Coordinates of C-alpha atoms and ligand atoms in Angstrom, one line a residue:
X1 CA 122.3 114.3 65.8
X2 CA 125.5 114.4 64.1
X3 CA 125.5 118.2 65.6
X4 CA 125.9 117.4 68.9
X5 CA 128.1 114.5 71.6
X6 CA 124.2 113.5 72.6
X7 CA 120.7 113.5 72.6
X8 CA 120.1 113.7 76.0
X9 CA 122.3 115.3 78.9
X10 CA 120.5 115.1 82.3
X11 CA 121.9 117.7 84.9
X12 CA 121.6 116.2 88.3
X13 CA 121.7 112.2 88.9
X14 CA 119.1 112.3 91.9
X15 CA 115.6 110.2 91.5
X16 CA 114.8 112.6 88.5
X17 CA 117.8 113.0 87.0
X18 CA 119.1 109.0 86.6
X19 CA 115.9 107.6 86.0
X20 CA 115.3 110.1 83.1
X21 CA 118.8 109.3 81.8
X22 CA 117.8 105.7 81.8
X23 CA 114.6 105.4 80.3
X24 CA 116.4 107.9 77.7
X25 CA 118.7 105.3 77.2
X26 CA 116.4 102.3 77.1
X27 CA 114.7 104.7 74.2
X28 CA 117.7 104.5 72.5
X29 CA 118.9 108.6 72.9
X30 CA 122.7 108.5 73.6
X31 CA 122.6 109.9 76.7
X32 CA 124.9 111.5 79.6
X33 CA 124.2 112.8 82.8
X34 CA 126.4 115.5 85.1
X35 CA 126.6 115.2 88.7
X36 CA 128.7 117.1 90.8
X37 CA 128.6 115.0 93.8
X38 CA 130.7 111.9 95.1
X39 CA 128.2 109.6 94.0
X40 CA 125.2 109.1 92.1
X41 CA 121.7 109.2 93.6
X42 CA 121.0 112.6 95.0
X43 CA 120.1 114.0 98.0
X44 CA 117.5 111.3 98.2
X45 CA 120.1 108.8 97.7
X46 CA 123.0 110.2 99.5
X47 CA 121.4 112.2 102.1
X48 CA 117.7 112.2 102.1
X49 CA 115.0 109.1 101.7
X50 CA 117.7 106.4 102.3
X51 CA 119.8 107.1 105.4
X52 CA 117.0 108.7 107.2
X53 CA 114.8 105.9 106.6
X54 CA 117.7 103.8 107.5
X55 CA 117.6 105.4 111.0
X56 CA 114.3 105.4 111.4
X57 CA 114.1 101.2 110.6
X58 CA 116.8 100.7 113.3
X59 CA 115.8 103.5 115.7
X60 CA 112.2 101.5 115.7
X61 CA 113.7 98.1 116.9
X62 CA 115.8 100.3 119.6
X63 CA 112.4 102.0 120.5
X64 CA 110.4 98.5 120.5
X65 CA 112.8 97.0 123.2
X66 CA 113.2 100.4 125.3
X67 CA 109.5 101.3 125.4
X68 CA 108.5 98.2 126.1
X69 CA 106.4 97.2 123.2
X70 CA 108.5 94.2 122.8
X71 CA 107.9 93.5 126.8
X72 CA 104.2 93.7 125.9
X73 CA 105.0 90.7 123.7
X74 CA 106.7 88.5 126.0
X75 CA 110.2 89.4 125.1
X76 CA 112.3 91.1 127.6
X77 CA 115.4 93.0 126.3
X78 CA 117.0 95.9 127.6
X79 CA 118.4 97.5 124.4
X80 CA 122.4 98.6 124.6
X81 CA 122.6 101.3 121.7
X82 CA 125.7 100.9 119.0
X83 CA 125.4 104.2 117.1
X84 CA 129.0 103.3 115.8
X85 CA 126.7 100.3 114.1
X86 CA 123.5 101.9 113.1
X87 CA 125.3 104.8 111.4
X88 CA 127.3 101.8 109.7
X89 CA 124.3 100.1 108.4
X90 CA 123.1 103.6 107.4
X91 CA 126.4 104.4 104.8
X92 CA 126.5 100.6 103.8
X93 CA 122.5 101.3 102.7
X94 CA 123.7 104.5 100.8
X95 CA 126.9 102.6 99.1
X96 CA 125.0 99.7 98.3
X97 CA 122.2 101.8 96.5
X98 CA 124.5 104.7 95.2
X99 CA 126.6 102.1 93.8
X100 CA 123.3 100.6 92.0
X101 CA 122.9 102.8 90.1
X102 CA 126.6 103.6 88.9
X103 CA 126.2 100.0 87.4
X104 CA 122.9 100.9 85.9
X105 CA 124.4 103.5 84.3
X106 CA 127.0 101.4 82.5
X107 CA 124.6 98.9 82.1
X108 CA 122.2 101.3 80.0
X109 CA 125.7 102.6 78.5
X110 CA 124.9 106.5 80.0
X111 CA 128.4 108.5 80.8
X112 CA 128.2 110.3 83.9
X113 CA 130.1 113.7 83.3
X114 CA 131.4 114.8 86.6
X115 CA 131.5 118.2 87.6
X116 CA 129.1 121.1 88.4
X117 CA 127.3 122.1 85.0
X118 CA 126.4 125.4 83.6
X119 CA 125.1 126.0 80.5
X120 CA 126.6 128.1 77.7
X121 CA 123.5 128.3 75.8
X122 CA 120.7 125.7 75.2
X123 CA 122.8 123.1 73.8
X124 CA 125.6 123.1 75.2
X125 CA 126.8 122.6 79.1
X126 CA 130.7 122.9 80.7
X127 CA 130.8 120.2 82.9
X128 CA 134.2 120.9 85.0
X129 CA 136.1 121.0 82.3
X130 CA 134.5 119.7 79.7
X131 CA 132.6 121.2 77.7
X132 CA 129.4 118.7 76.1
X133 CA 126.7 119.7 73.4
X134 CA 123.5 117.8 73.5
X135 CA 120.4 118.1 71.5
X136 CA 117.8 117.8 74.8
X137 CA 119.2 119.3 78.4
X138 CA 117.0 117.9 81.2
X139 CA 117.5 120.1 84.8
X140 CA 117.3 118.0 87.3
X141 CA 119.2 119.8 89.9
X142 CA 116.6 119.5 93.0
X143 CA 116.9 121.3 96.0
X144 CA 118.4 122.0 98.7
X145 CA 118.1 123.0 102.7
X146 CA 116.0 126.7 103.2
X147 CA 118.3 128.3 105.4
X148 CA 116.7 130.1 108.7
X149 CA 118.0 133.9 108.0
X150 CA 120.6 135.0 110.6
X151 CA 120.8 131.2 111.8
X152 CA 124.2 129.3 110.0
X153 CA 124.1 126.0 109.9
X154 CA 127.6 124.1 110.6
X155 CA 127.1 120.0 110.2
X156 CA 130.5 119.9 111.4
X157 CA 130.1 121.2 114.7
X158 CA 127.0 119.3 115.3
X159 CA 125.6 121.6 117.2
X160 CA 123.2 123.7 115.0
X161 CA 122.6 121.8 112.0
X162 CA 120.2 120.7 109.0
X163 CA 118.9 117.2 107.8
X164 CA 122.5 115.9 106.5
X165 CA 123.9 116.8 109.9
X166 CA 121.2 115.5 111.7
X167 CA 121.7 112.1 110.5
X168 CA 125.0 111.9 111.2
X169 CA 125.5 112.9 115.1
X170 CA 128.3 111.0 116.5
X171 CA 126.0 111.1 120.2
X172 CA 122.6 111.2 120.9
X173 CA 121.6 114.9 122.0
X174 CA 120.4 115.4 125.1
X175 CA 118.2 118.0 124.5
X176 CA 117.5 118.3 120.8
X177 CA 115.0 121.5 119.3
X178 CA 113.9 120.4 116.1
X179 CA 113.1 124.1 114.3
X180 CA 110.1 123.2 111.2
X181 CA 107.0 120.2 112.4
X182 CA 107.4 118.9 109.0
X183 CA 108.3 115.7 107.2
X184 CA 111.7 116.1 108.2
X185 CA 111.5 117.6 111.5
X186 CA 109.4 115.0 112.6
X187 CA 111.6 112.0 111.0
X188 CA 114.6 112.7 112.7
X189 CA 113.5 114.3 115.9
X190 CA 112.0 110.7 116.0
X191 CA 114.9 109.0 115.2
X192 CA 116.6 110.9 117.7
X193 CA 113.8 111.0 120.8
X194 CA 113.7 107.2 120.4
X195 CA 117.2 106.9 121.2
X196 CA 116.8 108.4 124.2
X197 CA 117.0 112.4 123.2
X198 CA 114.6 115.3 124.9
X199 CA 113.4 116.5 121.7
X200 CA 111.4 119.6 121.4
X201 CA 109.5 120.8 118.1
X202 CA 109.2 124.3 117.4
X203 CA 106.5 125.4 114.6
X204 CA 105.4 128.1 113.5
X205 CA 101.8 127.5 112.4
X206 CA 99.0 125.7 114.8
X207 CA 99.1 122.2 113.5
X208 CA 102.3 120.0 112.0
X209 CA 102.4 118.8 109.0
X210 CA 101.3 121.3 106.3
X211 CA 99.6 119.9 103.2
X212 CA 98.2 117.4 105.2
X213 CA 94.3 116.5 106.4
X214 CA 93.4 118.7 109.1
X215 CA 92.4 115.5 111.3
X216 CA 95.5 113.5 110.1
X217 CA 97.6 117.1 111.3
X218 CA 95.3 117.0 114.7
X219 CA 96.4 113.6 115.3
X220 CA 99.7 113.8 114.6
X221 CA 99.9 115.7 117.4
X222 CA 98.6 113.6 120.0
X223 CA 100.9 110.7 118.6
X224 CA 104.2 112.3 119.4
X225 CA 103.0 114.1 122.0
X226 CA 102.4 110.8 123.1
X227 CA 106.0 109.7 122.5
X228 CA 107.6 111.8 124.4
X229 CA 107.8 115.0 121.6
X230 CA 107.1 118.5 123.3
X231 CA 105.3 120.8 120.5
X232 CA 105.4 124.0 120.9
X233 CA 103.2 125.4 118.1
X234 CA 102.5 128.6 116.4
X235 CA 105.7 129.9 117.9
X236 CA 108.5 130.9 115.8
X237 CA 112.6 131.1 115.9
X238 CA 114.0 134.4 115.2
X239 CA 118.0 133.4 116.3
X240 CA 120.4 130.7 117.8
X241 CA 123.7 132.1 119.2
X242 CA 126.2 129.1 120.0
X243 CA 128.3 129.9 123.2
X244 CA 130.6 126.2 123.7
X245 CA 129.0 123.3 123.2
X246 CA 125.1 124.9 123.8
X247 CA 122.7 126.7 121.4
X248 CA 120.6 129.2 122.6
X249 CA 117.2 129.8 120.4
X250 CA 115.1 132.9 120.7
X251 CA 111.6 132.3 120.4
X252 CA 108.7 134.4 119.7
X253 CA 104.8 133.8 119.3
X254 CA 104.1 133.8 115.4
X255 CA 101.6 136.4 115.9
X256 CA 104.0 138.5 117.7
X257 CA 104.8 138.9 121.4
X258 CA 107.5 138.9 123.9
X259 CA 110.2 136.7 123.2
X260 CA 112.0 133.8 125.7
X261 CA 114.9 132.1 125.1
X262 CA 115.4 128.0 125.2
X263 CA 118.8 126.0 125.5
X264 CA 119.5 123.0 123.3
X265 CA 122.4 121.0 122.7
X266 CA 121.6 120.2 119.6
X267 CA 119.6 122.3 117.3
X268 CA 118.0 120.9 114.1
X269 CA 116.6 123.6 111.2
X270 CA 114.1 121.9 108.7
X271 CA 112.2 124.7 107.7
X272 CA 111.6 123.6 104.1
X273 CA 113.8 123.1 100.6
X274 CA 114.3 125.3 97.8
X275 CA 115.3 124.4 94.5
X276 CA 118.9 124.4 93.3
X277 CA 119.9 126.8 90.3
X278 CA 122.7 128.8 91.0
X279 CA 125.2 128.3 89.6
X280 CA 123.3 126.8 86.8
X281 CA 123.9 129.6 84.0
X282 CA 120.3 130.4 83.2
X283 CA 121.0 133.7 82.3
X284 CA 123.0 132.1 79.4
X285 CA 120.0 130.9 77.6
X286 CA 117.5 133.5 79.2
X287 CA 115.6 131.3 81.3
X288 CA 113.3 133.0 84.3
X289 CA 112.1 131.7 87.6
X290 CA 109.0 132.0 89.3
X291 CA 108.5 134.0 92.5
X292 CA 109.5 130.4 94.3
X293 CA 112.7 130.5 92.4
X294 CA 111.1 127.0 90.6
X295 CA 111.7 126.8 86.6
X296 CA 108.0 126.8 85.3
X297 CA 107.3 123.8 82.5
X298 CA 104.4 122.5 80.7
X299 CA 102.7 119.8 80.9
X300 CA 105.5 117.6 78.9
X301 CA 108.2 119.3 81.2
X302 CA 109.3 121.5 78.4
X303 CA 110.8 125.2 79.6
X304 CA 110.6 128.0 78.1
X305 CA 113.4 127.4 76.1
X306 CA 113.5 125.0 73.2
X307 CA 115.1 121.8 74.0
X308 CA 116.1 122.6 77.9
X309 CA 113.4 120.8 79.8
X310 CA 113.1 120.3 83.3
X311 CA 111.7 117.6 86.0
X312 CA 111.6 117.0 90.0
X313 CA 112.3 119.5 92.7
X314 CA 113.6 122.0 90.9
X315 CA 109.9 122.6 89.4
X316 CA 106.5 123.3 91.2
X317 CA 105.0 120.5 93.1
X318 CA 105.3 118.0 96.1
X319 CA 109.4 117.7 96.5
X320 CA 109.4 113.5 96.7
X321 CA 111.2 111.3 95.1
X322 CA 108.5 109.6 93.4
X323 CA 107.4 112.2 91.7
X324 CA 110.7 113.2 90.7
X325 CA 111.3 109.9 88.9
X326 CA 108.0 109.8 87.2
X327 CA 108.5 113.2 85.7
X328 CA 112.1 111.8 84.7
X329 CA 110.4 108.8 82.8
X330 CA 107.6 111.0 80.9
X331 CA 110.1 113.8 80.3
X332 CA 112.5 111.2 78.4
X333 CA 109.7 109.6 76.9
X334 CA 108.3 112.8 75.4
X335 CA 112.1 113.8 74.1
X336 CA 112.0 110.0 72.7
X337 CA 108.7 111.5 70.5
X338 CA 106.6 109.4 73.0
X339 CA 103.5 110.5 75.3
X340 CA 104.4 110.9 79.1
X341 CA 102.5 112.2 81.0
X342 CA 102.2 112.3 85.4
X343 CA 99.0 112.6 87.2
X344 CA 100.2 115.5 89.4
X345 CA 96.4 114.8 91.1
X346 CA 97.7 111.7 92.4
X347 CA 101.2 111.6 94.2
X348 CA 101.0 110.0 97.6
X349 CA 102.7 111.2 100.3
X350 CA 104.1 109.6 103.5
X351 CA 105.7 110.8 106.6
X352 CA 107.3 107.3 107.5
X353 CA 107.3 107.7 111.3
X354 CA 105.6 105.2 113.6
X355 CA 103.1 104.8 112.7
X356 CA 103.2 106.3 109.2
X357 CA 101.2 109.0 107.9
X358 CA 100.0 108.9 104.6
X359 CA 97.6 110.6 101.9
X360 CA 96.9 110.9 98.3
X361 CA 94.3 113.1 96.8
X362 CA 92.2 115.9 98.3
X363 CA 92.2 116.3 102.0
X364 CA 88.6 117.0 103.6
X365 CA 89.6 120.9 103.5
X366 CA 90.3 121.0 100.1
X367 CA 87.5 118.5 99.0
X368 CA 85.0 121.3 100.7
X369 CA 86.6 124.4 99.1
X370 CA 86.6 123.2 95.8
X371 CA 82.5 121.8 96.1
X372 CA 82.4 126.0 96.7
X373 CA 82.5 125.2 100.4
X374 CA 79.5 123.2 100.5
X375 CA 80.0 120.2 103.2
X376 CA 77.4 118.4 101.5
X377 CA 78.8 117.6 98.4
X378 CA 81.3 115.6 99.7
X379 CA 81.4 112.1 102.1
X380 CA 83.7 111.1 104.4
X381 CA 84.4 107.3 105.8
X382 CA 86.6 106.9 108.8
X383 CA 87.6 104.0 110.4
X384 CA 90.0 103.6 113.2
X385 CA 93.3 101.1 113.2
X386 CA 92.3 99.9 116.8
X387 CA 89.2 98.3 115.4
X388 CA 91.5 96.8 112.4
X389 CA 91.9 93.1 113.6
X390 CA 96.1 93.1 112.6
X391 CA 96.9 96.6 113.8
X392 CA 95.4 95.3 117.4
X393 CA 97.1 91.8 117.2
X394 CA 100.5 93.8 116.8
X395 CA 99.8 96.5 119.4
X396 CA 99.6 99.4 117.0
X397 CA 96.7 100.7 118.3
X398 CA 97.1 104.4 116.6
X399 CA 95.8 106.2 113.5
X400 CA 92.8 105.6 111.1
X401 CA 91.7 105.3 107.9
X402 CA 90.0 108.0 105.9
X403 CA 88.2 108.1 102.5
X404 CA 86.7 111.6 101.2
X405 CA 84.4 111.0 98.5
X406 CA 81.9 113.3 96.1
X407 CA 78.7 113.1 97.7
X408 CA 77.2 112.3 94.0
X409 CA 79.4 110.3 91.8
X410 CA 81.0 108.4 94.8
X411 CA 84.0 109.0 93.2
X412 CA 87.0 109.2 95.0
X413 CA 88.4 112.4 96.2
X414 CA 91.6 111.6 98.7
X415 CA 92.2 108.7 100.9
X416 CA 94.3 109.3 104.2
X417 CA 95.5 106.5 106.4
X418 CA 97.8 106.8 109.6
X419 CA 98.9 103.1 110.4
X420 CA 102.3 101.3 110.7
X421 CA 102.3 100.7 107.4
X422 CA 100.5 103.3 105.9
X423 CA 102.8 104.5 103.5
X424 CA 102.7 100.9 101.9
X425 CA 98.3 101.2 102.0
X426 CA 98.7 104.1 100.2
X427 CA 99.6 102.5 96.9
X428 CA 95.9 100.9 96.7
X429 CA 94.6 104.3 97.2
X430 CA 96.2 105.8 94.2
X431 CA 95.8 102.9 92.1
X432 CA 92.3 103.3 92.9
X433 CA 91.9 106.8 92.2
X434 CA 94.0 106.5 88.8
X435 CA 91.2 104.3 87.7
X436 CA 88.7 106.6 88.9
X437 CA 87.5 104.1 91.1
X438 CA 84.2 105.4 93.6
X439 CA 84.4 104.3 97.4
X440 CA 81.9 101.4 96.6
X441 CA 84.5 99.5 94.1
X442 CA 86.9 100.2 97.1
X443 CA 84.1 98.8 99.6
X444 CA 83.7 95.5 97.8
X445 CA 87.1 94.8 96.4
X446 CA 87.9 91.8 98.4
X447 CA 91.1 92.6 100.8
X448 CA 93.0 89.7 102.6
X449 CA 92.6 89.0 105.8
X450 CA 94.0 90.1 108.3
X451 CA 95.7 93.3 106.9
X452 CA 95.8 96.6 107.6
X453 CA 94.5 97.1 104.3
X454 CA 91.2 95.9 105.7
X455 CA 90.9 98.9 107.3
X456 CA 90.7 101.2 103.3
X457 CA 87.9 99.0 102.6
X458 CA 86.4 99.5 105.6
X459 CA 86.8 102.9 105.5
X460 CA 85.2 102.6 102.0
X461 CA 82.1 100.9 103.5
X462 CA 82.1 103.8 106.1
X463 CA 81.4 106.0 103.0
X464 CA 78.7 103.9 102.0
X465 CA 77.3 103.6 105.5
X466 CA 78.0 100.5 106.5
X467 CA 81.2 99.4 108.0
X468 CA 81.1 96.3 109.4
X469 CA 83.6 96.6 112.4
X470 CA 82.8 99.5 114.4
Ligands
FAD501 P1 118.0 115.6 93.9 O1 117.8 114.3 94.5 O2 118.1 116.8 94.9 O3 119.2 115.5 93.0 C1 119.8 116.6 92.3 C2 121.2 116.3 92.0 O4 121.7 117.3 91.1 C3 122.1 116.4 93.3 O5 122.9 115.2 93.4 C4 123.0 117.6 93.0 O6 124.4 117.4 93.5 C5 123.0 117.6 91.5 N1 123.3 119.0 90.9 C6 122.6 120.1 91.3 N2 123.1 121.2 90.5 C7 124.0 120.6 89.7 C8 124.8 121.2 88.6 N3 124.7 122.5 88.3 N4 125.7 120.3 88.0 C9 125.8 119.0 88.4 N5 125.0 118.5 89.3 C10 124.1 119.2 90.0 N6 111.3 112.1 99.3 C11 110.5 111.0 99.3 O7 109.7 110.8 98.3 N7 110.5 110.1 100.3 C12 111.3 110.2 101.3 O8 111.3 109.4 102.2 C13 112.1 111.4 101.4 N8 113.0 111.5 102.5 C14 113.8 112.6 102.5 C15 114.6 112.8 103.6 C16 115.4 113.9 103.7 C17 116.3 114.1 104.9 C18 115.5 114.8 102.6 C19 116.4 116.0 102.6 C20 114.6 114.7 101.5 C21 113.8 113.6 101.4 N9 112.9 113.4 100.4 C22 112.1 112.3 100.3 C23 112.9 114.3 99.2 C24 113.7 113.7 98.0 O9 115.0 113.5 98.5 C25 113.6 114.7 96.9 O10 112.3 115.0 96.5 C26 114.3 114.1 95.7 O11 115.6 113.7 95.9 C27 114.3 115.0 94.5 O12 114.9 114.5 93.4 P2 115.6 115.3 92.2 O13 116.1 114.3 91.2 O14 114.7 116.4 91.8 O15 116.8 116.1 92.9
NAI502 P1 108.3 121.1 105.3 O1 107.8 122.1 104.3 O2 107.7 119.7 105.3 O3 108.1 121.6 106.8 C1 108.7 122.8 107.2 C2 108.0 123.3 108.4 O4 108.7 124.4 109.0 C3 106.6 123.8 108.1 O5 105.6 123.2 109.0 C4 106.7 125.3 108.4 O6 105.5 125.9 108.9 C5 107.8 125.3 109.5 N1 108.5 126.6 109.6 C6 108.9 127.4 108.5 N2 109.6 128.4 109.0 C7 109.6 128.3 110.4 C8 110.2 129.0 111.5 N3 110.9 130.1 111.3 N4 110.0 128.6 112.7 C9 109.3 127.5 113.0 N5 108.8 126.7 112.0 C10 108.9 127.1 110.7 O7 109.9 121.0 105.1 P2 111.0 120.0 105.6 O8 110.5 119.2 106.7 O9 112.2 120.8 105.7 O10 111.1 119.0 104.3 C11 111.5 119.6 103.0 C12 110.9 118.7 101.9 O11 111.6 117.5 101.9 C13 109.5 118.5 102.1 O12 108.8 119.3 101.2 C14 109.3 117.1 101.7 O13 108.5 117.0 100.5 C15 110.6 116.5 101.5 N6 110.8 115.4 102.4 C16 110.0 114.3 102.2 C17 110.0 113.2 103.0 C18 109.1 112.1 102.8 O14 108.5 112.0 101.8 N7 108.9 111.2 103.8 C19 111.0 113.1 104.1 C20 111.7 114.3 104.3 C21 111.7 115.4 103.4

């Protein structure tokens, strides 16, 4: 140790990088992390899971009085929208929490090193300045917006812009094209058709959602077409020219065709992240990407070279948050001599929209291919929310409950759920799965009435034959 100013220096302070740097700490490795931002917290922090899940919590009470949900309930409101206010909520939400964890780090006695970092070789990184030596490097640098080539983004302008822009619009669009069905497309063009915005999503493959199950992806589409979305599927951008204050897209059919031309005053491009690591210096210690420009790791999220290790977005895998800190905790654990390990089998994801969609596991697809594409080895249980007593009693009528199961063991294979609260659900699922649970433990594990829960076990029953409700 007495080589180097620390054990541990993190690069990046996003969900990876400052959980890693304090479970380091709590290990007792003297530990620093660089950050180049503001503020602490990464994207997800600064300008990803936070604000845009603030705007989609006070977006939903703005939609529940104007859509008259809340009429439906005997409470007539017509809403008056403050966006002044509900972007004010959204930057107090990001200071609280960026703050948090400026005061974990002194808590846990971690020195953020400010600056953009590159290394110099494997032990030792400028940061600014400053140049630090550690005995481990994590790289947690993340990712970043996949530009649309030929299309450039200016947040400023607010006219053509990506997620970070699209959370801050100073008006509501009129007519907003949302370029990428994804998880972010869909977020904020819902935060933005509730307040009162024509949106209209442009994707280029036949269903939203990629990575999804195909009937979670088939009724995603019937939801927000159903809120006042307009898809238009397998249909992809090829330019935007900006003439004043409107955009003009060109659009062709994916599989080729003549083109047309749609006007937007406020363009959105979410076609996907990729990882940040220019900049980085990995030439310095002769460290390679993959063909996805991802740094490859084991399974203890060592890299190629000794002692640089790396953990979140800037490696293969789902890009979330979650998994980003749980690779920061067994990565740190592992430098601390430790075992960490992450089930990369079981990383939920949600899509918090209204309702939320939600999955861990295997979809059906993927349940089949890998049982060699026979349909028989696997079972399916479905049960819909509208016959969930709770999901009725609060008018949320949409979505269902899905378990996929191997035909033989029972064992659980992936559980989707689209429900108001679905990405809370979830959690069960993977807990479940974890402990290798089959859909009959799931089926008579008692679940407290009435929840929306009720509807995983039900769904579990479904498996076994029997539900009860439908
Ligand atoms: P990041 O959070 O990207 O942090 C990396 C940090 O490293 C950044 O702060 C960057 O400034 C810093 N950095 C990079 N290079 C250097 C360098 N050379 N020197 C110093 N610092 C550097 N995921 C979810 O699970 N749930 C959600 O609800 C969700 N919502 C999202 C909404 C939006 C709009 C976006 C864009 C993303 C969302 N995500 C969500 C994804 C989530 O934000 C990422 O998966 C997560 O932040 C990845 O964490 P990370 O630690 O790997 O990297
Ligand atoms: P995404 O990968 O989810 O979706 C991008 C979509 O754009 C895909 O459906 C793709 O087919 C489409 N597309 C690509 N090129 C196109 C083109 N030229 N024209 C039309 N469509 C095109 O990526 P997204 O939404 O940008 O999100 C990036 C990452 O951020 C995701 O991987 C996700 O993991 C993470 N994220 C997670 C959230 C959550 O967990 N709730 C919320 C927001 C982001």
């Amino acid at each position: 140790m007495a080589d180097y100013d620390y054990d541990v220096l993190v690069i990046g302070s996003g969900p990876g990088g400052y959980v890693a740097a304090i479970r380091a700490a709590q290990l007792g490795l003297k530990t620093a992390c660089a950050e180049s931002r503001e503020t602490l917290g990464g994207t997800c922090l600064n300008v990803g899971c936070i604000p845009s899940k603030a705007m989609l919590h006070a977006s939903e009470y703005f939609d529940a009085a104007a859509n008259g949900t809340m009429a439906e309930m005997g409470i007539d409101v017509t809403p008056k929208l403050n966006l002044d206010k509900m972007h004010a909520q959204r930057r107090d939400a990001v200071k609280g929490l960026t703050g948090g964890i400026e005061f974990l780090f002194k808590k846990n006695k971690i020195d953020w090193k400010k600056g953009h970092a590159t290394f110099q070789d494997a032990h030792t990184v400028k940061v600014g300045d400053e140049t630090v030596t550690a005995k481990n490097v994590i790289i947690a640098t993340g990712s970043s917006v996949t530009p649309l080539p030929g299309v450039d983004v200016d947040n400023d302008a607010q006219i053509l812009v990506d997620s970070t822009g699209a959370l801050e619009l100073a008006k509501v669009p009129e007519k907003m094209v949302v370029i990428g069905g994804g998880v972010i497309g869909l977020e904020l063009g819902s935060v933005w058709n509730r307040l009162g915005a024509d949106v209209t999503v442009v994707e280029y493959l036949d269903q939203l959602l990629p990575g999804m199950d195909g009937d979670v992806r088939k009724e995603a589409a019937k939801i927000f077409k159903k809120q006042g979305m307009t898809l238009k599927m397998s249909t992809k951008v090829t330019g935007v020219s900006i003439k004043g204050k409107t955009a003009t897209l060109t659009l062709e059919p994916a599989a080729g065709g003549d083109s047309e031309t749609m006007e937007a005053d406020c363009v959105l491009v979410s076609i996907g992240r990729r990882p940040n690591t220019d900049g980085l210096g990995l030439d310095a210690i002769g460290l390679e990407l993959n063909k996805r420009g991802q740094i490859e790791t084991d399974h203890d999220f060592r890299t190629a070279v000794d002692g640089v290790w790396a953990i979140g977005d800037v490696i293969p895998g789902p890009m979330l948050a979650h998994k980003a800190e749980d690779e920061g905790i067994a990565c740190a654990e592992n430098i601390a001599g430790q075992t960490g390990i992450v089930n990369h089998d079981v990383i939920p994801g949600v899509v918090y929209t209204l309702p939320e969609f939600a999955g861990v596991g295997l979809t059906q697809e993927e349940s089949v291919e890998k049982a060699g594409g026979d349909k028989t080895k696997i079972k399916v249980g479905k049960f819909p929310m509208m016959a969930n007593s709770r999901a009725k009693t609060n008018h949320e009528p949409d979505g269902f409950v899905k378990i996929i199961a191997d035909a033989e063991t029972d064992r659980v294979l992936g559980v989707w759920a689209i429900a108001s609260v679905a990405g809370t659900m979830i959690a069960e699922a993977g807990i479940a799965m974890e402990f290798g649970a089959t859909s009959e433990d799931i089926a008579y594990t008692c679940h407290a009435h009435p929840t929306h829960s009720e509807a995983i076990k039900e769904a579990a029953m479904g498996v076994q034959g029997k539900p009860i409700h439908i």
